[in-house]
Amino acid sequence: MNEAGTGADASPRGSSPKDSSGARYVEVLLPMPLERNFTYALGDIPPGTLRPGTRVAVPFGKSKLYTGLVVGFGHRAPEAYEAKEVYRVLDEEPLVTELQLRHWQWIADYYMCTAGEVFRTAVPSVFLLQSETRVMLREGADPDEKDLDDTEFLILEALQHQPVLSVGEIGDIVDRKSVLPILHRMIGRDLLVLQEKLQQGYKPLRARFIRLHPDYEDQAALGELMDSMGRAPKQSELLLHLFQLRRGTDKPIRSKVLQEQSGTSRAVLKALIDKGVLEEYFLEEDRIVSPGGGAQHQPPELNALQEEALGAIRSGFESDRPVLLHGVTSSGKTEVYLRLILDMVAAGRQVLYLVPEIAITEQLVRRLQRVLGHRVAVFHSRHSMQERAELWYHVRAGEEKASVILGARSALFLPFADLGLIVVDEEHENTYKQFDPAPRYHARDAAIVLAGLSGARVVLGSATPSIESYHNARSGKYAYARLDRRFGDVLLPEMELVDLAEQFRKKKMQGHFSERLREEVEGALGQGGQVILFQNRRGFAPIVECASCGHAPQCRNCDVSLTFHRHRKELRCHYCGFHRLLENTCEACGNPTLDTKGFGTEQVEAELAELFPKARTARMDLDTTRGKHAYGRIIQAFEARETDILVGTQMLTKGLDFRNVALVGIMNADSLLNFPHFRAHERCFQLLTQVAGRAGRTRERGRVLIQTYNPNHQILQQVASGAYDAMYAEQVYEREQFGYPPALRIIRITFRHREYNRVGEGAAWFARSMRMHFGKDVLGPEFPPVARIRNQYHKNILLKIRPGSGLAQTKNSIKRIESSFNAISQFRSIRVIYNVDYI
Ligand code: ADP
Ligand code: ZN
């Protein structure tokens, strides 16, 4: 099936009236890749109960049940098919705003997907029950029978016999037509949950908190208690400290803090808990907010440079343009955002603060809450469905606790009541672009459009702006503000390039550590500083090779070598997750001569154990950060200086603020330089500058060592001298020469199928047809470096779209070619995937 469906010309999208009066039909958007909306008859349902964005339960296909959205009204029956009737209306108030619907349509049109695909991504699936959705009893749900009606009782009983049932199956037990509203209601009452894969890995980071047992809140009881404490001086000491901590605040008190302040042991605390005097309870770290209300702290005074940048941003806002804040690492961009956020919150409007990765929220939320208190909420894809659903309603109602939403790209889809400002932090990060599945949108660009629709301001921030954004700033499309110095005038770290070839020649390497790097690590640790080591590969070694026959184990599903993970003695595929144990002998020739090539973070960590046995090390990569809060734990341990050396992949680069990093070491810069992509050099510059920026953020100047075989490479020289403008000029020049963004736009079209030949033929046919329209602007088809992933072959065509050639028209031509393509029977099963503004 082709993802984007067929011919765009058939689409009546967005054309139907939004006014319900007298309507007998509704147009319904379904959360599926359908090219068209479907028309349903209203039957007895009064049209006045519906508005665009209201959910309805509708039948679809052969006896399937779906949750759809009303998007328009009609008076006449459709001609092509007999309209089915809407089963039930699911909302009193629309779940989705009209503004959101317009935004989704823009995303669908621009990124060449269907509005149904945007709908499916945008709305938490708990709102989208359909026949296949599987539900179960919520653990610990213990409803009072009195509160249940007959049908609800029946459903709960069924779920006691069989723990997981699909909505369709429940529909067979009760009345199909009303099953969706009933289930939605039961989920709302916290009786049922969706069966989610995520729930298994869900281990919230919880902290212990302590409070006085409510029995003792009474003065007399408390007096009595204190009198009886005479024989336990440590316990009364601890209680006194508790009262001190409680004074003038109603913030929760951590058990650990109380223990530290009172200088008592856990045993003392435990004794009081056992006596029933104190109560311990748990809160999740990122849900801890002050119940009392207002902000806790004034934000710090801005320095002169920051004030100037703030002024530039505000005047950029006056001209109704997005503003690019280009500030070196640790220049205090976050403090500047905070001022803008405070302005907006004071004006009673909402703020969306986008970060490239949920992981960053852990550090940032604490920083924001210090100033904004309970007005900050985190939207986390690893939060449970229920939590996300709750936040959805808070945001839509414009509640105070949803004034500032911090989240990764999908937070863009929340139903803001009155959005006033969007901050896109680290705007250059490529995680802002959704890769798979559709919609393949860029959150920065979609945010700018959303802001346009909402009358909101946008500020994009980065120390290393994307070439596109800097280009837009220079052309005046964006306003521009710059912060050239680090806060407190701390110098940017001193950079040194270490020539690996020379170090090898002089026999100065130990493992993957040059003599210089070893000296510097030792020096940093000796002075009580911390160290970050960056290697952009995880695992122990990316390739295992037999020294006798040269055989290297490959993934059975993908065309890649398996990576060796020593800790688990496994070979793993980083594309599909396939893994198996590593045998002692070569599977091809049987000799025990397996050897590894290349190195990943795991190997760096292993070498550290030999070179610096006393240092406490930790590793941060995909393998160590799977649980919801694993990342937070690693970061907090590093912040608390429980770790001396942190080894990690690019996860380390994304906007973390550490106080005490004296040295950053780049183990090997060459793989970044040699990556075959038109953005390789831009990314290499960004990645290295960002990871270097973690060094010396306060007081002492930090050091950065870059190990490489190409110490004279232009990009590395530019990184070492912080020459962003030179890098930009060179990259723009090259891209103009070779025809890449920002000089023009690109669309990548991927063809995917199990059969090698069929992909080849289909892609060739498509490319030929495209050449008739677009001539030389069509590149390919070509196999990507990894041509087979999960047993699917991939082949790409790249289309270059020159400025001035209409984008909408171009897309229509492509869609028409796709229609003809689909008319050819042997091509119909090839998936065609569009990636507009492929990055
Ligand atoms: P960036 O976002 O540009 O990397 P941050 O906003 O994280 O920089 O600031 C770097 C450090 O300097 C942070 O620890 C921050 O608290 C501190 N800082 C920045 N501006 C100020 C200020 N005006 N007053 C006090 N501390 C500041
Ligand atoms: Zn694989």
PDB file of N, CA, C and O in Angstrom, residues 403-444:
ATOM      1  N   SER A 403       0.532  26.500  31.957  1.00  0.00           N
ATOM      2  CA  SER A 403       0.924  27.764  31.325  1.00  0.00           C
ATOM      3  C   SER A 403       2.145  27.578  30.455  1.00  0.00           C
ATOM      4  O   SER A 403       2.252  28.149  29.380  1.00  0.00           O
ATOM      5  N   VAL A 404       3.102  26.803  30.958  1.00  0.00           N
ATOM      6  CA  VAL A 404       4.338  26.590  30.217  1.00  0.00           C
ATOM      7  C   VAL A 404       4.495  25.092  30.006  1.00  0.00           C
ATOM      8  O   VAL A 404       4.543  24.335  30.968  1.00  0.00           O
ATOM      9  N   ILE A 405       4.528  24.681  28.747  1.00  0.00           N
ATOM     10  CA  ILE A 405       4.669  23.261  28.450  1.00  0.00           C
ATOM     11  C   ILE A 405       6.070  23.013  27.922  1.00  0.00           C
ATOM     12  O   ILE A 405       6.495  23.627  26.951  1.00  0.00           O
ATOM     13  N   LEU A 406       6.756  22.110  28.599  1.00  0.00           N
ATOM     14  CA  LEU A 406       8.093  21.742  28.186  1.00  0.00           C
ATOM     15  C   LEU A 406       8.009  20.360  27.553  1.00  0.00           C
ATOM     16  O   LEU A 406       7.468  19.439  28.167  1.00  0.00           O
ATOM     17  N   GLY A 407       8.522  20.207  26.350  1.00  0.00           N
ATOM     18  CA  GLY A 407       8.421  18.885  25.746  1.00  0.00           C
ATOM     19  C   GLY A 407       9.210  18.765  24.470  1.00  0.00           C
ATOM     20  O   GLY A 407       9.746  19.755  23.950  1.00  0.00           O
ATOM     21  N   ALA A 408       9.296  17.540  23.967  1.00  0.00           N
ATOM     22  CA  ALA A 408       9.936  17.288  22.686  1.00  0.00           C
ATOM     23  C   ALA A 408       8.915  17.550  21.580  1.00  0.00           C
ATOM     24  O   ALA A 408       7.815  18.024  21.850  1.00  0.00           O
ATOM     25  N   ARG A 409       9.277  17.210  20.351  1.00  0.00           N
ATOM     26  CA  ARG A 409       8.525  17.741  19.211  1.00  0.00           C
ATOM     27  C   ARG A 409       7.027  17.478  19.260  1.00  0.00           C
ATOM     28  O   ARG A 409       6.237  18.292  18.793  1.00  0.00           O
ATOM     29  N   SER A 410       6.594  16.349  19.853  1.00  0.00           N
ATOM     30  CA  SER A 410       5.167  16.046  19.781  1.00  0.00           C
ATOM     31  C   SER A 410       4.324  16.967  20.671  1.00  0.00           C
ATOM     32  O   SER A 410       3.105  17.017  20.525  1.00  0.00           O
ATOM     33  N   ALA A 411       4.954  17.727  21.547  1.00  0.00           N
ATOM     34  CA  ALA A 411       4.208  18.684  22.378  1.00  0.00           C
ATOM     35  C   ALA A 411       3.559  19.762  21.515  1.00  0.00           C
ATOM     36  O   ALA A 411       2.626  20.451  21.931  1.00  0.00           O
ATOM     37  N   LEU A 412       4.067  19.876  20.312  1.00  0.00           N
ATOM     38  CA  LEU A 412       3.533  20.808  19.332  1.00  0.00           C
ATOM     39  C   LEU A 412       2.061  20.561  19.035  1.00  0.00           C
ATOM     40  O   LEU A 412       1.353  21.426  18.554  1.00  0.00           O
ATOM     41  N   PHE A 413       1.614  19.346  19.307  1.00  0.00           N
ATOM     42  CA  PHE A 413       0.256  18.963  18.933  1.00  0.00           C
ATOM     43  C   PHE A 413      -0.752  19.156  20.057  1.00  0.00           C
ATOM     44  O   PHE A 413      -1.895  18.746  19.935  1.00  0.00           O
ATOM     45  N   LEU A 414      -0.347  19.756  21.145  1.00  0.00           N
ATOM     46  CA  LEU A 414      -1.299  19.984  22.235  1.00  0.00           C
ATOM     47  C   LEU A 414      -2.299  21.076  21.829  1.00  0.00           C
ATOM     48  O   LEU A 414      -1.980  21.957  21.034  1.00  0.00           O
ATOM     49  N   PRO A 415      -3.502  21.022  22.403  1.00  0.00           N
ATOM     50  CA  PRO A 415      -4.564  21.955  21.986  1.00  0.00           C
ATOM     51  C   PRO A 415      -4.486  23.284  22.732  1.00  0.00           C
ATOM     52  O   PRO A 415      -5.339  23.569  23.571  1.00  0.00           O
ATOM     53  N   PHE A 416      -3.495  24.076  22.422  1.00  0.00           N
ATOM     54  CA  PHE A 416      -3.293  25.318  23.171  1.00  0.00           C
ATOM     55  C   PHE A 416      -4.513  26.230  23.071  1.00  0.00           C
ATOM     56  O   PHE A 416      -5.083  26.409  22.000  1.00  0.00           O
ATOM     57  N   ALA A 417      -4.864  26.786  24.223  1.00  0.00           N
ATOM     58  CA  ALA A 417      -6.017  27.678  24.254  1.00  0.00           C
ATOM     59  C   ALA A 417      -5.613  29.055  23.764  1.00  0.00           C
ATOM     60  O   ALA A 417      -6.341  29.708  23.012  1.00  0.00           O
ATOM     61  N   ASP A 418      -4.422  29.477  24.170  1.00  0.00           N
ATOM     62  CA  ASP A 418      -3.971  30.811  23.781  1.00  0.00           C
ATOM     63  C   ASP A 418      -2.451  30.838  23.811  1.00  0.00           C
ATOM     64  O   ASP A 418      -1.830  31.260  24.781  1.00  0.00           O
ATOM     65  N   LEU A 419      -1.875  30.363  22.736  1.00  0.00           N
ATOM     66  CA  LEU A 419      -0.426  30.232  22.679  1.00  0.00           C
ATOM     67  C   LEU A 419       0.208  31.583  22.372  1.00  0.00           C
ATOM     68  O   LEU A 419      -0.144  32.224  21.382  1.00  0.00           O
ATOM     69  N   GLY A 420       1.135  32.012  23.234  1.00  0.00           N
ATOM     70  CA  GLY A 420       1.747  33.317  23.039  1.00  0.00           C
ATOM     71  C   GLY A 420       3.198  33.259  22.602  1.00  0.00           C
ATOM     72  O   GLY A 420       3.711  34.210  22.011  1.00  0.00           O
ATOM     73  N   LEU A 421       3.878  32.150  22.925  1.00  0.00           N
ATOM     74  CA  LEU A 421       5.321  32.084  22.637  1.00  0.00           C
ATOM     75  C   LEU A 421       5.747  30.641  22.445  1.00  0.00           C
ATOM     76  O   LEU A 421       5.310  29.755  23.182  1.00  0.00           O
ATOM     77  N   ILE A 422       6.579  30.415  21.439  1.00  0.00           N
ATOM     78  CA  ILE A 422       7.220  29.108  21.295  1.00  0.00           C
ATOM     79  C   ILE A 422       8.728  29.309  21.332  1.00  0.00           C
ATOM     80  O   ILE A 422       9.264  30.143  20.594  1.00  0.00           O
ATOM     81  N   VAL A 423       9.384  28.576  22.212  1.00  0.00           N
ATOM     82  CA  VAL A 423      10.844  28.560  22.246  1.00  0.00           C
ATOM     83  C   VAL A 423      11.285  27.250  21.609  1.00  0.00           C
ATOM     84  O   VAL A 423      10.828  26.188  22.015  1.00  0.00           O
ATOM     85  N   VAL A 424      12.111  27.334  20.605  1.00  0.00           N
ATOM     86  CA  VAL A 424      12.689  26.112  20.028  1.00  0.00           C
ATOM     87  C   VAL A 424      14.161  26.111  20.406  1.00  0.00           C
ATOM     88  O   VAL A 424      14.971  26.808  19.796  1.00  0.00           O
ATOM     89  N   ASP A 425      14.484  25.364  21.446  1.00  0.00           N
ATOM     90  CA  ASP A 425      15.850  25.368  21.957  1.00  0.00           C
ATOM     91  C   ASP A 425      16.695  24.385  21.155  1.00  0.00           C
ATOM     92  O   ASP A 425      16.199  23.348  20.735  1.00  0.00           O
ATOM     93  N   GLU A 426      17.972  24.708  20.961  1.00  0.00           N
ATOM     94  CA  GLU A 426      18.859  23.863  20.159  1.00  0.00           C
ATOM     95  C   GLU A 426      18.212  23.571  18.807  1.00  0.00           C
ATOM     96  O   GLU A 426      18.075  22.427  18.390  1.00  0.00           O
ATOM     97  N   GLU A 427      17.824  24.646  18.136  1.00  0.00           N
ATOM     98  CA  GLU A 427      17.022  24.500  16.928  1.00  0.00           C
ATOM     99  C   GLU A 427      17.733  23.728  15.825  1.00  0.00           C
ATOM    100  O   GLU A 427      17.094  23.265  14.889  1.00  0.00           O
ATOM    101  N   HIS A 428      19.053  23.574  15.917  1.00  0.00           N
ATOM    102  CA  HIS A 428      19.796  22.890  14.849  1.00  0.00           C
ATOM    103  C   HIS A 428      19.690  21.369  14.936  1.00  0.00           C
ATOM    104  O   HIS A 428      20.109  20.670  14.031  1.00  0.00           O
ATOM    105  N   GLU A 429      19.154  20.850  16.034  1.00  0.00           N
ATOM    106  CA  GLU A 429      19.178  19.400  16.249  1.00  0.00           C
ATOM    107  C   GLU A 429      18.312  18.664  15.235  1.00  0.00           C
ATOM    108  O   GLU A 429      17.163  19.040  15.000  1.00  0.00           O
ATOM    109  N   ASN A 430      18.836  17.580  14.695  1.00  0.00           N
ATOM    110  CA  ASN A 430      18.036  16.904  13.672  1.00  0.00           C
ATOM    111  C   ASN A 430      16.937  16.010  14.251  1.00  0.00           C
ATOM    112  O   ASN A 430      16.089  15.537  13.524  1.00  0.00           O
ATOM    113  N   THR A 431      16.938  15.830  15.574  1.00  0.00           N
ATOM    114  CA  THR A 431      15.825  15.076  16.159  1.00  0.00           C
ATOM    115  C   THR A 431      14.500  15.836  16.065  1.00  0.00           C
ATOM    116  O   THR A 431      13.456  15.271  16.322  1.00  0.00           O
ATOM    117  N   TYR A 432      14.562  17.110  15.689  1.00  0.00           N
ATOM    118  CA  TYR A 432      13.313  17.847  15.480  1.00  0.00           C
ATOM    119  C   TYR A 432      12.560  17.354  14.246  1.00  0.00           C
ATOM    120  O   TYR A 432      11.383  17.637  14.085  1.00  0.00           O
ATOM    121  N   LYS A 433      13.274  16.657  13.389  1.00  0.00           N
ATOM    122  CA  LYS A 433      12.607  16.151  12.191  1.00  0.00           C
ATOM    123  C   LYS A 433      12.148  14.733  12.464  1.00  0.00           C
ATOM    124  O   LYS A 433      12.951  13.873  12.819  1.00  0.00           O
ATOM    125  N   GLN A 434      10.858  14.486  12.311  1.00  0.00           N
ATOM    126  CA  GLN A 434      10.391  13.108  12.467  1.00  0.00           C
ATOM    127  C   GLN A 434      10.759  12.328  11.231  1.00  0.00           C
ATOM    128  O   GLN A 434      10.510  12.745  10.112  1.00  0.00           O
ATOM    129  N   PHE A 435      11.349  11.162  11.465  1.00  0.00           N
ATOM    130  CA  PHE A 435      11.834  10.373  10.353  1.00  0.00           C
ATOM    131  C   PHE A 435      10.802   9.334   9.939  1.00  0.00           C
ATOM    132  O   PHE A 435      10.502   9.164   8.767  1.00  0.00           O
ATOM    133  N   ASP A 436      10.257   8.637  10.893  1.00  0.00           N
ATOM    134  CA  ASP A 436       9.333   7.555  10.611  1.00  0.00           C
ATOM    135  C   ASP A 436       8.379   7.403  11.772  1.00  0.00           C
ATOM    136  O   ASP A 436       8.831   7.478  12.909  1.00  0.00           O
ATOM    137  N   PRO A 437       7.117   7.176  11.600  1.00  0.00           N
ATOM    138  CA  PRO A 437       6.359   7.183  10.339  1.00  0.00           C
ATOM    139  C   PRO A 437       5.932   8.596   9.968  1.00  0.00           C
ATOM    140  O   PRO A 437       6.355   9.561  10.596  1.00  0.00           O
ATOM    141  N   ALA A 438       5.048   8.691   8.941  1.00  0.00           N
ATOM    142  CA  ALA A 438       4.475   9.990   8.597  1.00  0.00           C
ATOM    143  C   ALA A 438       3.638  10.473   9.783  1.00  0.00           C
ATOM    144  O   ALA A 438       3.121   9.649  10.527  1.00  0.00           O
ATOM    145  N   PRO A 439       3.490  11.744   9.981  1.00  0.00           N
ATOM    146  CA  PRO A 439       4.016  12.867   9.204  1.00  0.00           C
ATOM    147  C   PRO A 439       5.507  13.106   9.468  1.00  0.00           C
ATOM    148  O   PRO A 439       5.912  13.201  10.623  1.00  0.00           O
ATOM    149  N   ARG A 440       6.272  13.228   8.388  1.00  0.00           N
ATOM    150  CA  ARG A 440       7.708  13.458   8.533  1.00  0.00           C
ATOM    151  C   ARG A 440       7.954  14.968   8.602  1.00  0.00           C
ATOM    152  O   ARG A 440       8.514  15.559   7.681  1.00  0.00           O
ATOM    153  N   TYR A 441       7.525  15.542   9.713  1.00  0.00           N
ATOM    154  CA  TYR A 441       7.530  16.995   9.835  1.00  0.00           C
ATOM    155  C   TYR A 441       8.771  17.471  10.566  1.00  0.00           C
ATOM    156  O   TYR A 441       9.392  16.722  11.317  1.00  0.00           O
ATOM    157  N   HIS A 442       9.127  18.721  10.327  1.00  0.00           N
ATOM    158  CA  HIS A 442      10.189  19.341  11.100  1.00  0.00           C
ATOM    159  C   HIS A 442       9.526  20.208  12.165  1.00  0.00           C
ATOM    160  O   HIS A 442       8.802  21.150  11.831  1.00  0.00           O
ATOM    161  N   ALA A 443       9.775  19.887  13.430  1.00  0.00           N
ATOM    162  CA  ALA A 443       9.042  20.564  14.498  1.00  0.00           C
ATOM    163  C   ALA A 443       9.352  22.061  14.545  1.00  0.00           C
ATOM    164  O   ALA A 443       8.484  22.859  14.899  1.00  0.00           O
ATOM    165  N   ARG A 444      10.565  22.442  14.160  1.00  0.00           N
ATOM    166  CA  ARG A 444      10.880  23.873  14.166  1.00  0.00           C
ATOM    167  C   ARG A 444      10.018  24.596  13.142  1.00  0.00           C
ATOM    168  O   ARG A 444       9.401  25.623  13.444  1.00  0.00           O
TER     169      ARG A 444
END
